[in-house]
Coordinates of C-alpha atoms and ligand atoms in Angstrom, one line a residue:
M1 CA -18.3 2.3 -67.0
A2 CA -15.8 4.0 -64.8
L3 CA -12.1 2.9 -63.8
I4 CA -11.8 2.4 -60.3
V5 CA -9.2 1.8 -57.9
H6 CA -9.5 -0.1 -54.7
K7 CA -7.0 -0.3 -51.9
Y8 CA -7.4 -2.7 -49.2
G9 CA -5.1 -2.6 -46.1
G10 CA -3.4 -5.2 -43.9
T11 CA -6.7 -5.6 -41.8
S12 CA -9.0 -6.1 -44.7
M13 CA -6.6 -8.8 -46.0
G14 CA -6.1 -10.2 -42.5
S15 CA -7.5 -13.9 -43.1
V16 CA -8.6 -16.4 -45.7
E17 CA -12.2 -15.0 -45.1
R18 CA -11.3 -11.6 -45.2
I19 CA -9.5 -11.9 -48.6
R20 CA -12.7 -13.7 -49.7
N21 CA -14.8 -10.4 -48.6
V22 CA -12.6 -8.3 -50.5
A23 CA -13.2 -10.3 -53.6
R24 CA -17.2 -10.5 -53.1
R25 CA -16.7 -6.6 -52.7
V26 CA -14.8 -6.2 -55.8
A27 CA -17.0 -8.5 -57.8
T28 CA -20.1 -6.3 -56.6
W29 CA -18.3 -3.4 -57.9
R30 CA -17.3 -5.3 -61.1
A31 CA -21.1 -6.4 -61.6
A32 CA -22.2 -2.7 -61.4
G33 CA -20.1 -2.2 -64.4
H34 CA -16.8 -0.6 -63.4
R35 CA -13.2 -1.6 -64.6
M36 CA -11.6 -2.6 -61.5
V37 CA -7.8 -2.5 -60.4
V38 CA -7.1 -3.6 -56.8
V39 CA -4.1 -2.8 -54.8
P40 CA -4.1 -4.7 -51.6
S41 CA -1.4 -4.5 -48.5
A42 CA 0.3 -7.5 -46.8
M43 CA -1.9 -9.6 -44.7
A44 CA -2.1 -7.9 -41.0
G45 CA 1.3 -8.4 -39.0
E46 CA 3.2 -9.9 -42.3
T47 CA 5.3 -6.9 -42.8
N48 CA 6.3 -6.8 -39.2
R49 CA 6.9 -10.5 -39.4
L50 CA 9.2 -10.1 -42.3
I51 CA 11.2 -7.4 -40.5
A52 CA 11.6 -9.3 -37.4
L53 CA 12.9 -11.9 -39.5
A54 CA 15.5 -9.7 -41.1
R55 CA 16.7 -8.6 -37.7
E56 CA 17.2 -12.1 -36.5
I57 CA 20.0 -12.5 -39.2
Q58 CA 21.1 -8.8 -39.4
P59 CA 20.1 -6.6 -36.5
Q60 CA 20.8 -3.5 -39.1
P61 CA 19.1 -5.2 -42.1
D62 CA 20.7 -4.3 -45.3
P63 CA 18.3 -2.2 -47.0
R64 CA 18.3 -3.8 -50.5
E65 CA 17.6 -7.2 -49.0
L66 CA 15.2 -6.1 -46.4
D67 CA 12.9 -4.4 -49.5
M68 CA 13.6 -8.0 -51.0
I69 CA 12.1 -9.5 -48.1
C70 CA 9.4 -7.3 -47.3
A71 CA 8.2 -6.9 -50.8
T72 CA 6.9 -10.8 -50.7
G73 CA 4.1 -10.0 -48.0
E74 CA 2.4 -7.9 -50.6
Q75 CA 3.4 -10.6 -53.4
V76 CA 1.1 -13.4 -51.3
S77 CA -1.8 -10.9 -50.9
V78 CA -2.2 -10.6 -54.9
G79 CA -1.9 -13.8 -55.6
L80 CA -4.5 -14.9 -53.1
L81 CA -6.7 -12.0 -54.1
A82 CA -6.6 -12.9 -57.7
M83 CA -7.4 -16.8 -56.7
A84 CA -10.3 -15.8 -54.4
L85 CA -11.7 -13.6 -57.3
K86 CA -11.3 -16.5 -60.0
S87 CA -13.1 -18.9 -57.5
I88 CA -16.1 -16.8 -57.5
G89 CA -16.0 -16.6 -61.3
V90 CA -14.3 -13.2 -61.6
D91 CA -11.5 -13.1 -64.5
A92 CA -8.5 -11.7 -62.6
V93 CA -4.5 -11.3 -62.9
S94 CA -2.1 -10.2 -59.9
Y95 CA 1.2 -8.5 -60.6
S96 CA 4.0 -7.6 -58.5
G97 CA 5.5 -4.0 -58.9
W98 CA 8.2 -4.7 -61.1
Q99 CA 5.7 -6.7 -63.4
V100 CA 3.8 -3.7 -64.1
P101 CA 6.5 -1.9 -63.7
V102 CA 5.9 0.5 -61.1
R103 CA 9.4 2.4 -61.3
T104 CA 10.8 4.0 -58.4
D105 CA 14.3 5.6 -57.3
S106 CA 16.3 3.3 -55.7
A107 CA 16.1 4.7 -52.1
Y108 CA 15.3 1.3 -50.3
T109 CA 13.0 1.2 -47.7
K110 CA 11.7 4.9 -48.6
A111 CA 11.5 4.4 -52.3
R112 CA 9.6 7.4 -54.3
I113 CA 7.6 6.5 -57.4
V114 CA 8.9 7.8 -60.6
T115 CA 6.5 6.2 -63.4
I116 CA 4.0 3.7 -63.7
D117 CA 3.5 2.0 -67.0
D118 CA 0.0 1.5 -67.7
A119 CA 0.1 -0.6 -71.2
R120 CA -0.1 -4.0 -69.5
V121 CA -2.6 -3.0 -67.0
R122 CA -5.0 -1.5 -69.6
A123 CA -4.8 -4.5 -72.0
D124 CA -5.9 -6.6 -69.3
L125 CA -8.8 -4.0 -68.4
D126 CA -9.5 -4.0 -72.2
A127 CA -9.9 -7.8 -71.7
G128 CA -12.2 -7.7 -69.0
R129 CA -10.0 -8.7 -66.0
V130 CA -9.7 -7.2 -62.7
V131 CA -6.2 -6.3 -62.3
V132 CA -4.7 -7.1 -58.7
I133 CA -1.4 -5.1 -58.4
A134 CA 0.9 -5.5 -55.2
G135 CA 1.0 -2.3 -53.1
F136 CA 4.1 -0.9 -51.1
Q137 CA 6.5 -2.1 -53.9
G138 CA 8.4 -1.1 -57.1
V139 CA 11.4 -1.6 -58.9
D140 CA 14.6 0.8 -59.7
E141 CA 16.3 1.5 -62.8
L142 CA 18.6 -1.6 -62.2
G143 CA 16.0 -3.9 -61.8
N144 CA 16.3 -3.9 -57.7
I145 CA 13.2 -4.2 -56.1
T146 CA 12.5 -1.3 -53.6
T147 CA 9.7 -0.4 -51.1
L148 CA 7.8 2.8 -50.3
G149 CA 8.1 3.2 -46.5
R150 CA 5.5 1.8 -44.3
G151 CA 2.0 2.2 -45.2
G152 CA 3.1 2.7 -48.8
S153 CA 0.6 0.6 -50.1
D154 CA -1.7 3.9 -49.9
T155 CA 0.8 5.6 -52.3
S156 CA 1.0 2.6 -54.6
A157 CA -3.0 2.8 -55.1
V158 CA -3.2 6.7 -55.6
A159 CA -0.4 6.6 -57.8
I160 CA -1.8 3.8 -59.7
A161 CA -5.2 5.8 -59.7
A162 CA -3.4 8.8 -61.3
A163 CA -1.3 6.8 -63.7
L164 CA -4.5 5.1 -65.3
D165 CA -6.7 8.4 -64.7
A166 CA -9.1 6.6 -62.8
E167 CA -12.4 8.0 -61.4
E168 CA -11.9 7.4 -58.1
C169 CA -9.3 5.5 -55.6
L170 CA -11.2 4.3 -52.7
I171 CA -8.9 3.5 -49.7
Y172 CA -10.8 0.4 -47.7
T173 CA -9.4 0.3 -44.2
D174 CA -10.7 -0.7 -40.8
V175 CA -12.2 2.8 -39.9
D176 CA -15.1 4.3 -41.7
G177 CA -13.4 7.4 -42.7
V178 CA -11.6 10.6 -41.4
Y179 CA -12.4 11.7 -38.0
T180 CA -12.3 15.2 -36.5
T181 CA -9.7 13.8 -34.0
D182 CA -8.9 10.1 -32.7
P183 CA -12.2 8.5 -31.2
R184 CA -9.9 6.7 -28.8
I185 CA -9.3 9.9 -27.0
V186 CA -12.4 12.0 -27.7
P187 CA -15.3 9.4 -28.1
E188 CA -17.3 12.5 -29.5
A189 CA -15.4 12.7 -32.5
R190 CA -17.3 12.7 -35.7
R191 CA -16.6 11.3 -39.1
L192 CA -16.0 14.4 -41.8
D193 CA -18.0 13.5 -45.0
R194 CA -15.4 15.6 -46.8
V195 CA -12.0 17.1 -46.1
T196 CA -9.9 19.0 -48.2
F197 CA -6.5 17.5 -49.5
E198 CA -4.5 20.2 -48.1
E199 CA -6.4 19.7 -44.5
M200 CA -5.7 15.8 -45.0
L201 CA -2.4 16.6 -45.8
E202 CA -2.0 18.3 -42.4
M203 CA -3.7 15.9 -40.6
A204 CA -1.8 12.9 -42.0
S205 CA 1.4 14.4 -41.4
L206 CA 0.5 15.4 -37.8
G207 CA -0.3 12.0 -37.0
S208 CA -4.0 11.1 -37.8
K209 CA -2.5 7.8 -39.3
V210 CA -5.3 7.1 -41.7
L211 CA -3.6 7.5 -44.9
Q212 CA 0.0 7.5 -45.6
I213 CA 1.1 11.3 -46.1
R214 CA 2.8 10.5 -49.7
A215 CA -0.7 9.1 -50.8
V216 CA -2.2 12.4 -49.9
E217 CA 0.8 14.2 -51.6
F218 CA -0.1 12.3 -54.8
A219 CA -3.8 12.9 -54.8
G220 CA -3.2 16.6 -54.4
K221 CA -0.7 16.7 -57.0
Y222 CA -2.4 14.7 -59.5
R223 CA -6.1 15.5 -58.7
V224 CA -7.1 12.1 -57.6
K225 CA -10.5 11.8 -56.0
T226 CA -9.9 9.8 -53.2
R227 CA -12.5 8.2 -50.5
V228 CA -11.5 6.6 -47.3
L229 CA -14.0 4.2 -46.2
S230 CA -14.7 0.9 -44.2
S231 CA -14.0 -2.5 -45.2
L232 CA -15.9 -4.1 -42.7
T233 CA -19.3 -3.4 -44.1
P234 CA -21.2 -6.2 -45.8
P235 CA -19.5 -6.9 -48.9
D236 CA -22.5 -6.8 -51.3
I237 CA -23.7 -3.6 -50.1
P238 CA -24.7 -1.6 -53.2
V239 CA -22.3 0.3 -54.9
E240 CA -24.5 3.6 -55.1
I241 CA -24.6 3.7 -51.1
E242 CA -21.1 2.5 -50.8
A243 CA -20.1 5.5 -53.1
K244 CA -21.1 7.9 -50.9
S245 CA -19.7 6.4 -47.6
G246 CA -16.7 7.3 -45.7
T247 CA -14.6 10.5 -46.2
L248 CA -13.9 12.1 -49.6
I249 CA -10.8 13.8 -50.1
T250 CA -11.7 17.1 -52.0
F251 CA -10.3 20.1 -53.5
E252 CA -10.8 23.8 -51.8
E253 CA -13.3 24.9 -55.0
D254 CA -15.4 21.9 -54.8
T255 CA -16.3 22.5 -51.2
E256 CA -19.2 24.9 -51.5
M257 CA -21.0 24.2 -48.5
E258 CA -20.5 26.4 -45.6
K259 CA -17.6 24.4 -43.6
A260 CA -16.5 24.5 -40.0
V261 CA -13.4 26.9 -39.5
I262 CA -11.8 23.9 -37.8
S263 CA -12.1 20.6 -39.3
G264 CA -9.7 18.4 -36.8
I265 CA -7.2 18.4 -34.1
A266 CA -4.3 16.4 -35.0
F267 CA -1.4 15.1 -32.7
N268 CA 1.8 13.3 -33.0
R269 CA 3.7 11.4 -30.2
D270 CA 6.2 10.3 -32.2
E271 CA 8.5 13.6 -32.5
S272 CA 11.5 14.7 -30.1
K273 CA 12.7 17.9 -29.5
I274 CA 16.5 18.7 -29.7
T275 CA 17.8 22.0 -28.3
I276 CA 21.5 23.3 -29.1
T277 CA 22.1 25.9 -26.5
R278 CA 24.5 29.2 -26.8
V279 CA 24.5 29.0 -30.5
P280 CA 26.1 32.1 -31.7
D281 CA 23.9 34.4 -33.5
R282 CA 25.4 35.2 -37.1
P283 CA 24.8 34.2 -40.6
G284 CA 25.3 30.4 -41.9
I285 CA 24.3 28.8 -38.2
A286 CA 20.9 27.2 -39.1
S287 CA 22.0 26.0 -42.3
Q288 CA 25.1 24.5 -40.9
I289 CA 22.8 22.5 -38.2
L290 CA 20.1 21.7 -40.6
G291 CA 22.4 21.0 -43.4
A292 CA 24.1 18.4 -41.2
I293 CA 20.7 17.0 -40.1
A294 CA 19.6 16.9 -43.8
D295 CA 22.9 15.2 -45.1
A296 CA 21.9 12.3 -42.5
N297 CA 18.4 11.9 -44.5
I298 CA 16.7 13.1 -41.2
D299 CA 13.2 15.1 -41.6
V300 CA 13.0 18.1 -39.6
D301 CA 9.4 19.5 -38.7
M302 CA 9.2 22.4 -36.0
I303 CA 12.1 25.0 -35.7
I304 CA 12.5 28.0 -33.2
Q305 CA 15.3 30.2 -32.6
N306 CA 14.9 32.8 -30.1
Q307 CA 16.3 36.4 -30.0
S308 CA 19.8 36.3 -28.9
I309 CA 21.0 37.9 -25.8
E310 CA 24.5 38.9 -25.9
G311 CA 25.2 37.3 -29.4
T312 CA 24.2 33.9 -28.7
T313 CA 20.7 32.1 -28.6
D314 CA 19.2 28.6 -28.2
F315 CA 18.1 26.7 -31.5
S316 CA 15.4 24.0 -31.1
F317 CA 13.9 21.6 -33.6
T318 CA 12.0 18.6 -33.5
V319 CA 12.8 15.2 -35.4
Q320 CA 10.9 12.0 -35.3
T321 CA 11.7 9.9 -32.1
N322 CA 13.5 7.1 -34.2
D323 CA 15.8 9.8 -35.5
L324 CA 16.6 11.3 -32.2
Q325 CA 19.9 9.6 -31.2
R326 CA 21.4 9.7 -34.7
A327 CA 20.3 13.4 -34.9
I328 CA 22.3 14.1 -31.6
E329 CA 25.2 12.0 -33.0
V330 CA 25.7 13.8 -36.4
L331 CA 25.2 17.4 -34.2
N332 CA 27.8 16.2 -31.7
A333 CA 30.2 14.7 -34.5
R334 CA 30.0 17.7 -37.1
V335 CA 28.5 20.8 -35.7
R336 CA 28.8 21.6 -32.1
E337 CA 32.6 22.3 -32.2
S338 CA 32.6 24.0 -35.4
I339 CA 29.8 26.4 -34.2
G340 CA 30.9 26.8 -30.7
A341 CA 27.5 25.8 -29.2
R342 CA 27.5 24.9 -25.6
E343 CA 25.4 21.8 -25.3
I344 CA 22.7 19.3 -27.3
I345 CA 19.8 18.6 -25.2
G346 CA 17.3 15.8 -26.4
D347 CA 13.8 15.9 -25.2
P348 CA 11.6 12.6 -26.3
K349 CA 8.8 13.7 -23.7
I350 CA 7.0 16.0 -26.1
A351 CA 3.9 15.7 -28.2
K352 CA 2.4 18.1 -30.9
V353 CA -1.0 19.1 -31.3
S354 CA -2.5 21.0 -34.2
V355 CA -5.7 22.4 -35.0
V356 CA -6.3 21.7 -38.8
G357 CA -9.0 23.8 -41.1
I358 CA -9.0 25.8 -44.2
G359 CA -11.8 28.1 -42.6
M360 CA -8.6 29.5 -41.0
R361 CA -7.8 31.4 -43.8
S362 CA -10.8 33.7 -43.4
H363 CA -11.5 33.5 -39.8
V364 CA -9.5 35.4 -37.4
G365 CA -9.0 34.3 -33.5
V366 CA -8.1 30.5 -33.7
A367 CA -4.7 30.9 -32.4
S368 CA -6.2 33.0 -29.6
L369 CA -8.9 30.5 -28.8
M370 CA -6.2 27.6 -28.8
F371 CA -3.8 29.2 -26.5
R372 CA -6.4 30.4 -24.2
T373 CA -8.1 27.0 -23.9
L374 CA -4.5 25.2 -23.2
A375 CA -4.0 28.0 -20.5
E376 CA -7.1 27.3 -18.8
E377 CA -6.1 23.5 -18.5
G378 CA -2.5 24.6 -17.1
I379 CA -0.7 23.2 -20.1
N380 CA 2.6 24.8 -20.9
I381 CA 3.4 25.5 -24.6
Q382 CA 6.9 24.7 -25.7
M383 CA 6.8 25.6 -29.2
I384 CA 4.4 27.4 -31.7
S385 CA 4.1 26.9 -35.6
T386 CA 1.5 28.0 -38.2
S387 CA 0.7 27.7 -41.7
E388 CA -2.1 29.3 -43.4
I389 CA -4.3 26.4 -42.2
K390 CA -2.9 25.0 -39.2
I391 CA -1.6 26.1 -35.7
S392 CA 0.6 23.6 -34.1
V393 CA 2.0 23.7 -30.5
V394 CA 4.3 21.3 -28.6
I395 CA 3.7 20.4 -25.3
E396 CA 4.8 17.9 -22.6
D397 CA 3.5 14.5 -23.8
K398 CA 1.7 13.9 -20.4
Y399 CA -0.7 16.5 -21.2
L400 CA -1.6 15.2 -24.7
E401 CA -4.7 13.7 -24.2
L402 CA -6.2 16.5 -22.0
A403 CA -5.1 19.0 -24.5
V404 CA -7.1 17.2 -27.4
R405 CA -10.0 16.9 -25.6
A406 CA -10.1 20.3 -24.4
L407 CA -9.4 21.7 -28.0
H408 CA -11.9 19.1 -29.7
K409 CA -14.4 20.8 -27.3
A410 CA -13.6 24.6 -27.5
F411 CA -13.5 24.5 -31.4
G412 CA -17.1 23.1 -31.6
L413 CA -16.1 19.9 -33.2
D414 CA -18.0 17.8 -30.4
R415 CA -21.3 18.7 -32.3
P416 CA -22.1 18.3 -35.5
A417 CA -21.5 21.6 -37.9
A418 CA -24.5 23.3 -39.9
G419 CA -24.2 21.6 -43.7
A420 CA -20.8 19.7 -42.9
G421 CA -19.5 16.8 -40.9
Ligands
LIG501 N1 2.5 -3.7 -45.8 C1 3.5 -2.7 -45.4 C2 3.5 -2.1 -44.3 O1 2.8 -2.7 -43.5 C3 2.7 -1.3 -46.4 C4 1.1 -1.0 -46.4 O2 0.5 -1.9 -45.6 O3 0.9 -0.4 -46.7 O4 4.0 -0.9 -44.0
MG502 MG1 -2.1 1.8 -43.9

């Protein structure tokens, strides 16, 4: 009898009928002898509705109060789901984050989980109950309600699975797994049976928005077996079959099969490029620029600095488009004059495309194939960055779909790879 965590996203919880289906699915797993913890999101659209409501009162909502408001979405979900379970004869109990408690730091709207107390949950499980815990929320040291950032209930589920040492965390969503790329762009995209957590981390951070990135980090750090699968299948599908569906996030040493060199093509349209022109080429400049950005709590992704000509150079980096305006303001206020740069230019019309695969560690020629493919399509590369298992380029955003399609084909992802996929 294994301890299993199920997580259901907003679409899966989107109506009374769907919540009943979730209850039936949980009941099927319970009947197969498993100890069940369920972590739902708010009903589809609810968090957006709550944020919009808050903004009507305060255009820049106070973060503490915003978390207070947003946390109600998941609170409704857990109550409804526990009721749906009881109404089909499954003993269940619901908890909000603070009741467990799921302890976080105090960074409202993007809090991080610090610890999860498992005592109360274990006692319920021992008593034979299904425990339904609100995703996305926690409580700080002072008892303030916090939330983990949009999509945060994925992280809640994986963290709860880690804290309880669960056998597996199943993330039910409206897609049936992780694909080689977004099927809306490339209809030939295929579902991956397995993907390593490192690849998943690259794909999640690069915009394949199946799982919140922190959830993947948690899965990697605490070695939580995590599976992404569909909640749109019949709720009474046999557990043995369902347990093998979707995409399993694994660890490299578990992937004994011959994997394709590249697992997927990820992309992100939500970044913008900032270029600071005529930056003096001397020690400390990058640290001043990026230090000011970090102080403003803005994440930086790709960074490039060219070789200097006559002692100055251009320095470019990318940030989330949401942060573009603020980043430019910070740089103008704090950095431009003090380092003597000429100009700060923001460009939101960019997109990032990446090829991802652990096979890159043992194969050469990935970069050259990528660049050749883009060149053949006449796509100019503005920035390049690489890691051990990923190569990313920044291109003009209007070429994004073309680039993704061409790369998907060039790396052979359109056809099933031997032994994998
Ligand atoms: N309800 C929250 C959101 O929409 C958290 C989640 O769904 O994971 O972002
Ligand atoms: Mg989600």
